[in-house]
């Protein structure tokens, strides 16, 4: 019996072992190494210990403060838009014909499954100040061409809109799947009592899709806070760092300027922020199971 138990445990360890090894090599070790590197800075090709200086620099330097501001701006604008518009669109189509629902979901989900690089290149082609479609149609209709990517206000508004269009499909898919599972009796009761479509949103759809709303809030916040490809291909943080984000600053510091200390410090802050979101999601899920 002891031998059989030992063999069973050995088999279990052999199955789990590769995953544990890969996790240590590609996840745990990089996290620990990045945390240690955040307390050093590269000077004359050598690492010098600076303690919390990198973290202090992030929260005192104007460029990093702009990156923090833009990251927060994208979260407080894009994420609520994804939730509000996701509920509204899903609530408008979830009780329609299955073929109609499928067509809408496919159209909205194409930007999600498409590569962000491809979508960013398409937007670059549209907005390019030299040969983009915006300039072409401005010339056709006799308007003065405006380089929207060189204007701070226009750039931020466009980035918010682009991030919204790239992620709205996922929100709609999740909300539609949740709303289809709502009891038909509740929908019919709302209609029989004379409730309008707005009443259905207020009393049925929004309350019963609250777990999905929490899930979308946490996952989309984590995704938006790590936005990089769109910034890299469209603005490169310009004009004058006005569209930069923390993720893009981490890339610049670590890979373009070779300052791995500050880059690691930014990575640690983003990791802690994401960890808090994951723990929040687990806490909410645990309370839901307890109820």
PDB file of C-alpha atoms in Angstrom:
ATOM      1  CA  UNK A   1       0.000   0.000   0.000  1.00  0.00           C
ATOM      2  CA  UNK A   2       2.821   2.351   0.852  1.00  0.00           C
ATOM      3  CA  UNK A   3       4.506   1.568  -2.449  1.00  0.00           C
ATOM      4  CA  UNK A   4       1.298   2.208  -4.415  1.00  0.00           C
ATOM      5  CA  UNK A   5       0.780   5.476  -2.554  1.00  0.00           C
ATOM      6  CA  UNK A   6       4.386   6.489  -3.254  1.00  0.00           C
ATOM      7  CA  UNK A   7       3.990   5.687  -6.961  1.00  0.00           C
ATOM      8  CA  UNK A   8       0.727   7.649  -7.133  1.00  0.00           C
ATOM      9  CA  UNK A   9       2.384  10.662  -5.501  1.00  0.00           C
ATOM     10  CA  UNK A  10       5.364  10.339  -7.835  1.00  0.00           C
ATOM     11  CA  UNK A  11       3.105  10.334 -10.875  1.00  0.00           C
ATOM     12  CA  UNK A  12       1.312  13.412  -9.588  1.00  0.00           C
ATOM     13  CA  UNK A  13       4.618  15.226  -9.041  1.00  0.00           C
ATOM     14  CA  UNK A  14       5.788  14.250 -12.544  1.00  0.00           C
ATOM     15  CA  UNK A  15       2.636  15.741 -14.074  1.00  0.00           C
ATOM     16  CA  UNK A  16       2.814  18.918 -11.982  1.00  0.00           C
ATOM     17  CA  UNK A  17       6.596  19.270 -12.172  1.00  0.00           C
ATOM     18  CA  UNK A  18       6.912  20.816 -15.668  1.00  0.00           C
ATOM     19  CA  UNK A  19       4.294  23.439 -14.860  1.00  0.00           C
ATOM     20  CA  UNK A  20       6.035  24.300 -11.574  1.00  0.00           C
ATOM     21  CA  UNK A  21       9.425  24.557 -13.284  1.00  0.00           C
ATOM     22  CA  UNK A  22       8.080  26.779 -16.078  1.00  0.00           C
ATOM     23  CA  UNK A  23       6.261  28.950 -13.542  1.00  0.00           C
ATOM     24  CA  UNK A  24       9.437  29.415 -11.503  1.00  0.00           C
ATOM     25  CA  UNK A  25      11.569  30.201 -14.570  1.00  0.00           C
ATOM     26  CA  UNK A  26       9.191  32.462 -16.467  1.00  0.00           C
ATOM     27  CA  UNK A  27       6.988  33.961 -13.706  1.00  0.00           C
ATOM     28  CA  UNK A  28       8.315  33.801 -10.167  1.00  0.00           C
ATOM     29  CA  UNK A  29      11.976  34.452 -10.992  1.00  0.00           C
ATOM     30  CA  UNK A  30      11.248  37.470 -13.266  1.00  0.00           C
ATOM     31  CA  UNK A  31       8.945  38.961 -10.602  1.00  0.00           C
ATOM     32  CA  UNK A  32      11.578  38.601  -7.868  1.00  0.00           C
ATOM     33  CA  UNK A  33      14.347  39.804 -10.184  1.00  0.00           C
ATOM     34  CA  UNK A  34      12.303  42.849 -11.242  1.00  0.00           C
ATOM     35  CA  UNK A  35      11.508  43.691  -7.627  1.00  0.00           C
ATOM     36  CA  UNK A  36      15.208  43.560  -6.714  1.00  0.00           C
ATOM     37  CA  UNK A  37      16.203  45.582  -9.806  1.00  0.00           C
ATOM     38  CA  UNK A  38      13.780  48.343  -8.814  1.00  0.00           C
ATOM     39  CA  UNK A  39      16.146  49.264  -5.964  1.00  0.00           C
ATOM     40  CA  UNK A  40      19.106  49.728  -8.324  1.00  0.00           C
ATOM     41  CA  UNK A  41      20.010  52.108 -11.113  1.00  0.00           C
ATOM     42  CA  UNK A  42      22.382  51.716 -14.049  1.00  0.00           C
ATOM     43  CA  UNK A  43      25.364  54.047 -13.817  1.00  0.00           C
ATOM     44  CA  UNK A  44      28.363  53.701 -16.107  1.00  0.00           C
ATOM     45  CA  UNK A  45      27.181  50.211 -17.153  1.00  0.00           C
ATOM     46  CA  UNK A  46      27.063  49.106 -13.515  1.00  0.00           C
ATOM     47  CA  UNK A  47      24.153  48.664 -11.143  1.00  0.00           C
ATOM     48  CA  UNK A  48      24.245  50.900  -8.083  1.00  0.00           C
ATOM     49  CA  UNK A  49      21.939  50.467  -5.115  1.00  0.00           C
ATOM     50  CA  UNK A  50      19.680  53.534  -4.656  1.00  0.00           C
ATOM     51  CA  UNK A  51      16.969  52.206  -2.339  1.00  0.00           C
ATOM     52  CA  UNK A  52      13.608  53.850  -2.914  1.00  0.00           C
ATOM     53  CA  UNK A  53      15.011  56.583  -5.164  1.00  0.00           C
ATOM     54  CA  UNK A  54      13.406  55.105  -8.291  1.00  0.00           C
ATOM     55  CA  UNK A  55       9.981  55.048  -6.653  1.00  0.00           C
ATOM     56  CA  UNK A  56      10.406  58.609  -5.383  1.00  0.00           C
ATOM     57  CA  UNK A  57      11.377  59.696  -8.899  1.00  0.00           C
ATOM     58  CA  UNK A  58       8.224  58.141 -10.362  1.00  0.00           C
ATOM     59  CA  UNK A  59       5.960  60.107  -8.009  1.00  0.00           C
ATOM     60  CA  UNK A  60       7.859  63.410  -8.258  1.00  0.00           C
ATOM     61  CA  UNK A  61       9.055  63.716 -11.874  1.00  0.00           C
ATOM     62  CA  UNK A  62       6.647  65.601 -14.158  1.00  0.00           C
ATOM     63  CA  UNK A  63       6.926  63.091 -17.019  1.00  0.00           C
ATOM     64  CA  UNK A  64       6.013  60.152 -14.809  1.00  0.00           C
ATOM     65  CA  UNK A  65       3.180  62.143 -13.249  1.00  0.00           C
ATOM     66  CA  UNK A  66       1.824  62.729 -16.779  1.00  0.00           C
ATOM     67  CA  UNK A  67       2.030  58.975 -17.406  1.00  0.00           C
ATOM     68  CA  UNK A  68       0.150  58.262 -14.169  1.00  0.00           C
ATOM     69  CA  UNK A  69      -2.457  60.896 -15.032  1.00  0.00           C
ATOM     70  CA  UNK A  70      -3.049  59.483 -18.512  1.00  0.00           C
ATOM     71  CA  UNK A  71      -3.256  55.906 -17.230  1.00  0.00           C
ATOM     72  CA  UNK A  72      -5.840  56.961 -14.656  1.00  0.00           C
ATOM     73  CA  UNK A  73      -7.665  59.025 -17.301  1.00  0.00           C
ATOM     74  CA  UNK A  74      -7.972  56.021 -19.617  1.00  0.00           C
ATOM     75  CA  UNK A  75      -9.287  53.866 -16.765  1.00  0.00           C
ATOM     76  CA  UNK A  76     -11.929  56.349 -15.536  1.00  0.00           C
ATOM     77  CA  UNK A  77     -13.177  57.058 -19.071  1.00  0.00           C
ATOM     78  CA  UNK A  78     -12.792  53.856 -21.097  1.00  0.00           C
ATOM     79  CA  UNK A  79     -13.900  51.348 -18.454  1.00  0.00           C
ATOM     80  CA  UNK A  80     -17.196  53.118 -17.543  1.00  0.00           C
ATOM     81  CA  UNK A  81     -17.926  53.517 -21.269  1.00  0.00           C
ATOM     82  CA  UNK A  82     -17.362  49.796 -21.809  1.00  0.00           C
ATOM     83  CA  UNK A  83     -19.725  48.936 -18.956  1.00  0.00           C
ATOM     84  CA  UNK A  84     -22.470  51.426 -19.839  1.00  0.00           C
ATOM     85  CA  UNK A  85     -22.428  50.826 -23.596  1.00  0.00           C
ATOM     86  CA  UNK A  86     -21.968  47.084 -23.108  1.00  0.00           C
ATOM     87  CA  UNK A  87     -25.125  46.847 -20.976  1.00  0.00           C
ATOM     88  CA  UNK A  88     -27.044  49.125 -23.333  1.00  0.00           C
ATOM     89  CA  UNK A  89     -26.123  47.260 -26.532  1.00  0.00           C
ATOM     90  CA  UNK A  90     -26.553  43.812 -24.970  1.00  0.00           C
ATOM     91  CA  UNK A  91     -29.910  44.801 -23.477  1.00  0.00           C
ATOM     92  CA  UNK A  92     -31.080  45.968 -26.885  1.00  0.00           C
ATOM     93  CA  UNK A  93     -30.316  42.694 -28.693  1.00  0.00           C
ATOM     94  CA  UNK A  94     -30.378  39.814 -26.174  1.00  0.00           C
ATOM     95  CA  UNK A  95     -34.077  39.000 -26.769  1.00  0.00           C
ATOM     96  CA  UNK A  96     -33.994  39.335 -30.556  1.00  0.00           C
ATOM     97  CA  UNK A  97     -33.699  36.551 -33.139  1.00  0.00           C
ATOM     98  CA  UNK A  98     -30.618  34.319 -32.652  1.00  0.00           C
ATOM     99  CA  UNK A  99     -29.331  35.104 -36.152  1.00  0.00           C
ATOM    100  CA  UNK A 100     -29.528  38.847 -35.453  1.00  0.00           C
ATOM    101  CA  UNK A 101     -27.739  38.431 -32.117  1.00  0.00           C
ATOM    102  CA  UNK A 102     -24.982  36.375 -33.759  1.00  0.00           C
ATOM    103  CA  UNK A 103     -24.478  38.942 -36.533  1.00  0.00           C
ATOM    104  CA  UNK A 104     -24.140  41.823 -34.051  1.00  0.00           C
ATOM    105  CA  UNK A 105     -21.770  39.864 -31.825  1.00  0.00           C
ATOM    106  CA  UNK A 106     -19.546  38.916 -34.750  1.00  0.00           C
ATOM    107  CA  UNK A 107     -19.348  42.519 -35.987  1.00  0.00           C
ATOM    108  CA  UNK A 108     -18.486  43.848 -32.533  1.00  0.00           C
ATOM    109  CA  UNK A 109     -16.036  41.067 -31.717  1.00  0.00           C
ATOM    110  CA  UNK A 110     -13.881  41.404 -34.828  1.00  0.00           C
ATOM    111  CA  UNK A 111     -11.753  44.256 -33.340  1.00  0.00           C
ATOM    112  CA  UNK A 112     -11.260  42.135 -30.211  1.00  0.00           C
ATOM    113  CA  UNK A 113      -9.950  39.019 -31.949  1.00  0.00           C
ATOM    114  CA  UNK A 114      -7.910  41.047 -34.446  1.00  0.00           C
ATOM    115  CA  UNK A 115      -4.338  41.842 -33.476  1.00  0.00           C
ATOM    116  CA  UNK A 116      -3.911  45.169 -31.704  1.00  0.00           C
ATOM    117  CA  UNK A 117      -0.949  45.801 -33.986  1.00  0.00           C
ATOM    118  CA  UNK A 118      -3.162  45.424 -37.055  1.00  0.00           C
ATOM    119  CA  UNK A 119      -5.897  47.644 -35.602  1.00  0.00           C
ATOM    120  CA  UNK A 120      -3.341  50.287 -34.611  1.00  0.00           C
ATOM    121  CA  UNK A 121      -1.827  50.277 -38.120  1.00  0.00           C
ATOM    122  CA  UNK A 122      -5.311  50.748 -39.595  1.00  0.00           C
ATOM    123  CA  UNK A 123      -5.941  53.721 -37.318  1.00  0.00           C
ATOM    124  CA  UNK A 124      -2.506  55.093 -38.224  1.00  0.00           C
ATOM    125  CA  UNK A 125      -3.426  54.859 -41.899  1.00  0.00           C
ATOM    126  CA  UNK A 126      -6.652  56.759 -41.202  1.00  0.00           C
ATOM    127  CA  UNK A 127      -5.136  59.499 -39.016  1.00  0.00           C
ATOM    128  CA  UNK A 128      -1.719  59.999 -40.647  1.00  0.00           C
ATOM    129  CA  UNK A 129      -1.147  63.716 -41.260  1.00  0.00           C
ATOM    130  CA  UNK A 130       0.713  63.139 -44.547  1.00  0.00           C
ATOM    131  CA  UNK A 131      -1.250  60.444 -46.353  1.00  0.00           C
ATOM    132  CA  UNK A 132      -4.122  59.442 -44.102  1.00  0.00           C
ATOM    133  CA  UNK A 133      -7.794  59.262 -45.000  1.00  0.00           C
ATOM    134  CA  UNK A 134      -8.620  62.190 -42.705  1.00  0.00           C
ATOM    135  CA  UNK A 135      -6.285  64.475 -44.658  1.00  0.00           C
ATOM    136  CA  UNK A 136      -7.589  63.155 -47.989  1.00  0.00           C
ATOM    137  CA  UNK A 137     -11.235  63.848 -47.208  1.00  0.00           C
ATOM    138  CA  UNK A 138     -10.326  67.213 -45.672  1.00  0.00           C
ATOM    139  CA  UNK A 139      -8.743  68.199 -48.991  1.00  0.00           C
ATOM    140  CA  UNK A 140     -11.693  66.807 -50.978  1.00  0.00           C
ATOM    141  CA  UNK A 141     -14.245  68.846 -49.025  1.00  0.00           C
ATOM    142  CA  UNK A 142     -12.060  71.936 -48.835  1.00  0.00           C
ATOM    143  CA  UNK A 143     -11.324  71.877 -45.116  1.00  0.00           C
ATOM    144  CA  UNK A 144      -7.983  72.671 -43.567  1.00  0.00           C
ATOM    145  CA  UNK A 145      -6.107  69.497 -42.681  1.00  0.00           C
ATOM    146  CA  UNK A 146      -5.449  69.076 -38.963  1.00  0.00           C
ATOM    147  CA  UNK A 147      -2.788  66.795 -37.527  1.00  0.00           C
ATOM    148  CA  UNK A 148      -4.933  65.305 -34.796  1.00  0.00           C
ATOM    149  CA  UNK A 149      -2.069  63.173 -33.465  1.00  0.00           C
ATOM    150  CA  UNK A 150      -0.013  66.309 -32.777  1.00  0.00           C
ATOM    151  CA  UNK A 151      -2.722  67.965 -30.686  1.00  0.00           C
ATOM    152  CA  UNK A 152      -2.820  66.970 -27.013  1.00  0.00           C
ATOM    153  CA  UNK A 153      -6.592  67.199 -26.574  1.00  0.00           C
ATOM    154  CA  UNK A 154      -7.433  65.461 -29.847  1.00  0.00           C
ATOM    155  CA  UNK A 155      -4.827  62.764 -29.220  1.00  0.00           C
ATOM    156  CA  UNK A 156      -6.214  61.804 -25.823  1.00  0.00           C
ATOM    157  CA  UNK A 157      -9.808  61.818 -27.116  1.00  0.00           C
ATOM    158  CA  UNK A 158      -8.857  59.631 -30.068  1.00  0.00           C
ATOM    159  CA  UNK A 159      -6.959  57.176 -27.866  1.00  0.00           C
ATOM    160  CA  UNK A 160      -9.987  56.877 -25.580  1.00  0.00           C
ATOM    161  CA  UNK A 161     -12.229  56.241 -28.591  1.00  0.00           C
ATOM    162  CA  UNK A 162      -9.818  53.696 -30.112  1.00  0.00           C
ATOM    163  CA  UNK A 163      -9.466  51.773 -26.848  1.00  0.00           C
ATOM    164  CA  UNK A 164     -13.243  51.779 -26.525  1.00  0.00           C
ATOM    165  CA  UNK A 165     -13.818  50.385 -30.026  1.00  0.00           C
ATOM    166  CA  UNK A 166     -11.168  47.699 -29.524  1.00  0.00           C
ATOM    167  CA  UNK A 167     -12.749  46.359 -26.319  1.00  0.00           C
ATOM    168  CA  UNK A 168     -16.502  46.992 -26.535  1.00  0.00           C
ATOM    169  CA  UNK A 169     -17.090  43.677 -28.311  1.00  0.00           C
ATOM    170  CA  UNK A 170     -15.880  41.662 -25.332  1.00  0.00           C
ATOM    171  CA  UNK A 171     -18.192  43.524 -22.949  1.00  0.00           C
ATOM    172  CA  UNK A 172     -21.193  42.991 -25.219  1.00  0.00           C
ATOM    173  CA  UNK A 173     -20.418  39.267 -25.599  1.00  0.00           C
ATOM    174  CA  UNK A 174     -20.259  38.776 -21.825  1.00  0.00           C
ATOM    175  CA  UNK A 175     -23.402  40.786 -21.116  1.00  0.00           C
ATOM    176  CA  UNK A 176     -25.412  39.043 -23.846  1.00  0.00           C
ATOM    177  CA  UNK A 177     -24.378  35.626 -22.513  1.00  0.00           C
ATOM    178  CA  UNK A 178     -25.451  36.668 -19.003  1.00  0.00           C
ATOM    179  CA  UNK A 179     -28.745  38.232 -20.108  1.00  0.00           C
ATOM    180  CA  UNK A 180     -29.746  35.205 -22.185  1.00  0.00           C
ATOM    181  CA  UNK A 181     -29.574  33.167 -18.985  1.00  0.00           C
ATOM    182  CA  UNK A 182     -32.021  35.453 -17.133  1.00  0.00           C
ATOM    183  CA  UNK A 183     -35.374  33.806 -16.464  1.00  0.00           C
ATOM    184  CA  UNK A 184     -37.956  34.613 -19.109  1.00  0.00           C
ATOM    185  CA  UNK A 185     -40.570  34.924 -16.345  1.00  0.00           C
ATOM    186  CA  UNK A 186     -38.866  38.040 -14.997  1.00  0.00           C
ATOM    187  CA  UNK A 187     -38.798  39.626 -18.448  1.00  0.00           C
ATOM    188  CA  UNK A 188     -42.445  38.810 -19.063  1.00  0.00           C
ATOM    189  CA  UNK A 189     -43.465  40.030 -15.592  1.00  0.00           C
ATOM    190  CA  UNK A 190     -41.806  43.378 -16.272  1.00  0.00           C
ATOM    191  CA  UNK A 191     -43.677  43.698 -19.593  1.00  0.00           C
ATOM    192  CA  UNK A 192     -47.041  42.627 -18.096  1.00  0.00           C
ATOM    193  CA  UNK A 193     -46.701  45.209 -15.314  1.00  0.00           C
ATOM    194  CA  UNK A 194     -46.365  47.894 -17.976  1.00  0.00           C
ATOM    195  CA  UNK A 195     -42.660  48.377 -17.614  1.00  0.00           C
ATOM    196  CA  UNK A 196     -40.812  50.092 -20.420  1.00  0.00           C
ATOM    197  CA  UNK A 197     -37.430  49.091 -21.825  1.00  0.00           C
ATOM    198  CA  UNK A 198     -35.780  51.488 -19.390  1.00  0.00           C
ATOM    199  CA  UNK A 199     -37.639  49.829 -16.505  1.00  0.00           C
ATOM    200  CA  UNK A 200     -36.336  46.465 -17.687  1.00  0.00           C
ATOM    201  CA  UNK A 201     -32.797  47.850 -17.586  1.00  0.00           C
ATOM    202  CA  UNK A 202     -33.322  49.381 -14.141  1.00  0.00           C
ATOM    203  CA  UNK A 203     -35.125  46.548 -12.364  1.00  0.00           C
ATOM    204  CA  UNK A 204     -34.000  43.407 -14.190  1.00  0.00           C
ATOM    205  CA  UNK A 205     -30.963  43.617 -16.456  1.00  0.00           C
ATOM    206  CA  UNK A 206     -28.608  45.856 -14.472  1.00  0.00           C
ATOM    207  CA  UNK A 207     -29.137  44.178 -11.047  1.00  0.00           C
ATOM    208  CA  UNK A 208     -28.934  40.616 -12.374  1.00  0.00           C
ATOM    209  CA  UNK A 209     -25.790  41.257 -14.415  1.00  0.00           C
ATOM    210  CA  UNK A 210     -23.891  42.820 -11.511  1.00  0.00           C
ATOM    211  CA  UNK A 211     -21.360  39.929 -11.237  1.00  0.00           C
ATOM    212  CA  UNK A 212     -20.558  40.352 -14.935  1.00  0.00           C
ATOM    213  CA  UNK A 213     -20.181  44.101 -14.403  1.00  0.00           C
ATOM    214  CA  UNK A 214     -17.668  43.506 -11.611  1.00  0.00           C
ATOM    215  CA  UNK A 215     -15.756  41.019 -13.760  1.00  0.00           C
ATOM    216  CA  UNK A 216     -15.638  43.428 -16.720  1.00  0.00           C
ATOM    217  CA  UNK A 217     -14.580  46.297 -14.464  1.00  0.00           C
ATOM    218  CA  UNK A 218     -11.640  44.354 -13.037  1.00  0.00           C
ATOM    219  CA  UNK A 219     -10.434  42.743 -16.273  1.00  0.00           C
ATOM    220  CA  UNK A 220     -10.843  45.832 -18.452  1.00  0.00           C
ATOM    221  CA  UNK A 221      -9.166  48.053 -15.857  1.00  0.00           C
ATOM    222  CA  UNK A 222      -6.177  45.716 -15.850  1.00  0.00           C
ATOM    223  CA  UNK A 223      -6.139  45.706 -19.674  1.00  0.00           C
ATOM    224  CA  UNK A 224      -6.457  49.479 -20.085  1.00  0.00           C
ATOM    225  CA  UNK A 225      -3.804  50.244 -17.472  1.00  0.00           C
ATOM    226  CA  UNK A 226      -1.354  48.096 -19.498  1.00  0.00           C
ATOM    227  CA  UNK A 227      -2.077  49.669 -22.880  1.00  0.00           C
ATOM    228  CA  UNK A 228       1.108  49.877 -24.949  1.00  0.00           C
ATOM    229  CA  UNK A 229       0.764  48.871 -28.617  1.00  0.00           C
ATOM    230  CA  UNK A 230      -1.667  51.677 -29.485  1.00  0.00           C
ATOM    231  CA  UNK A 231       0.605  54.307 -27.914  1.00  0.00           C
ATOM    232  CA  UNK A 232       3.716  52.883 -29.549  1.00  0.00           C
ATOM    233  CA  UNK A 233       2.305  52.762 -33.076  1.00  0.00           C
ATOM    234  CA  UNK A 234       0.161  55.919 -33.063  1.00  0.00           C
ATOM    235  CA  UNK A 235       1.782  58.615 -30.910  1.00  0.00           C
ATOM    236  CA  UNK A 236       4.969  57.240 -29.286  1.00  0.00           C
ATOM    237  CA  UNK A 237       3.914  59.156 -26.206  1.00  0.00           C
ATOM    238  CA  UNK A 238       3.694  62.495 -28.025  1.00  0.00           C
ATOM    239  CA  UNK A 239       3.205  65.285 -28.418  1.00  0.00           C
ATOM    240  CA  UNK A 240       5.774  66.106 -25.717  1.00  0.00           C
ATOM    241  CA  UNK A 241       4.886  63.079 -23.559  1.00  0.00           C
ATOM    242  CA  UNK A 242       1.280  64.257 -23.340  1.00  0.00           C
ATOM    243  CA  UNK A 243      -0.148  60.879 -24.424  1.00  0.00           C
ATOM    244  CA  UNK A 244       2.341  58.649 -22.647  1.00  0.00           C
ATOM    245  CA  UNK A 245       1.283  56.034 -20.097  1.00  0.00           C
ATOM    246  CA  UNK A 246       3.014  54.132 -17.326  1.00  0.00           C
ATOM    247  CA  UNK A 247       3.347  51.033 -19.495  1.00  0.00           C
ATOM    248  CA  UNK A 248       4.956  53.004 -22.314  1.00  0.00           C
ATOM    249  CA  UNK A 249       7.317  54.775 -19.887  1.00  0.00           C
ATOM    250  CA  UNK A 250       8.358  51.386 -18.528  1.00  0.00           C
ATOM    251  CA  UNK A 251       9.238  50.278 -22.066  1.00  0.00           C
ATOM    252  CA  UNK A 252      11.152  53.494 -22.773  1.00  0.00           C
ATOM    253  CA  UNK A 253      13.157  53.382 -19.567  1.00  0.00           C
ATOM    254  CA  UNK A 254      13.982  49.685 -19.650  1.00  0.00           C
ATOM    255  CA  UNK A 255      14.567  49.026 -23.357  1.00  0.00           C
ATOM    256  CA  UNK A 256      15.277  52.363 -25.056  1.00  0.00           C
ATOM    257  CA  UNK A 257      17.237  54.213 -22.373  1.00  0.00           C
ATOM    258  CA  UNK A 258      18.648  51.204 -20.542  1.00  0.00           C
ATOM    259  CA  UNK A 259      17.459  52.425 -17.136  1.00  0.00           C
ATOM    260  CA  UNK A 260      16.257  49.067 -15.893  1.00  0.00           C
ATOM    261  CA  UNK A 261      15.885  50.332 -12.321  1.00  0.00           C
ATOM    262  CA  UNK A 262      13.114  52.820 -13.060  1.00  0.00           C
ATOM    263  CA  UNK A 263      11.565  50.438 -15.586  1.00  0.00           C
ATOM    264  CA  UNK A 264      11.469  47.687 -12.963  1.00  0.00           C
ATOM    265  CA  UNK A 265       9.971  50.078 -10.400  1.00  0.00           C
ATOM    266  CA  UNK A 266       7.151  50.946 -12.816  1.00  0.00           C
ATOM    267  CA  UNK A 267       6.656  47.235 -13.502  1.00  0.00           C
ATOM    268  CA  UNK A 268       6.414  46.521  -9.770  1.00  0.00           C
ATOM    269  CA  UNK A 269       3.769  49.232  -9.332  1.00  0.00           C
ATOM    270  CA  UNK A 270       1.740  47.863 -12.265  1.00  0.00           C
ATOM    271  CA  UNK A 271       2.099  44.341 -10.869  1.00  0.00           C
ATOM    272  CA  UNK A 272       0.858  45.418  -7.438  1.00  0.00           C
ATOM    273  CA  UNK A 273      -2.069  47.258  -9.013  1.00  0.00           C
ATOM    274  CA  UNK A 274      -3.028  44.174 -11.043  1.00  0.00           C
ATOM    275  CA  UNK A 275      -2.587  41.948  -7.987  1.00  0.00           C
ATOM    276  CA  UNK A 276      -5.013  44.118  -6.024  1.00  0.00           C
ATOM    277  CA  UNK A 277      -7.557  43.800  -8.839  1.00  0.00           C
ATOM    278  CA  UNK A 278      -7.188  40.001  -8.901  1.00  0.00           C
ATOM    279  CA  UNK A 279      -7.573  39.770  -5.118  1.00  0.00           C
ATOM    280  CA  UNK A 280     -10.626  42.021  -5.342  1.00  0.00           C
ATOM    281  CA  UNK A 281     -12.125  39.722  -7.971  1.00  0.00           C
ATOM    282  CA  UNK A 282     -11.468  36.667  -5.794  1.00  0.00           C
ATOM    283  CA  UNK A 283     -12.999  38.408  -2.773  1.00  0.00           C
ATOM    284  CA  UNK A 284     -16.142  39.303  -4.702  1.00  0.00           C
ATOM    285  CA  UNK A 285     -16.395  35.788  -6.134  1.00  0.00           C
ATOM    286  CA  UNK A 286     -16.007  34.312  -2.636  1.00  0.00           C
ATOM    287  CA  UNK A 287     -18.763  36.517  -1.231  1.00  0.00           C
ATOM    288  CA  UNK A 288     -21.023  35.540  -4.113  1.00  0.00           C
ATOM    289  CA  UNK A 289     -20.514  31.847  -3.389  1.00  0.00           C
ATOM    290  CA  UNK A 290     -21.123  32.482   0.303  1.00  0.00           C
ATOM    291  CA  UNK A 291     -24.455  34.145  -0.465  1.00  0.00           C
TER     292      UNK A 291
END
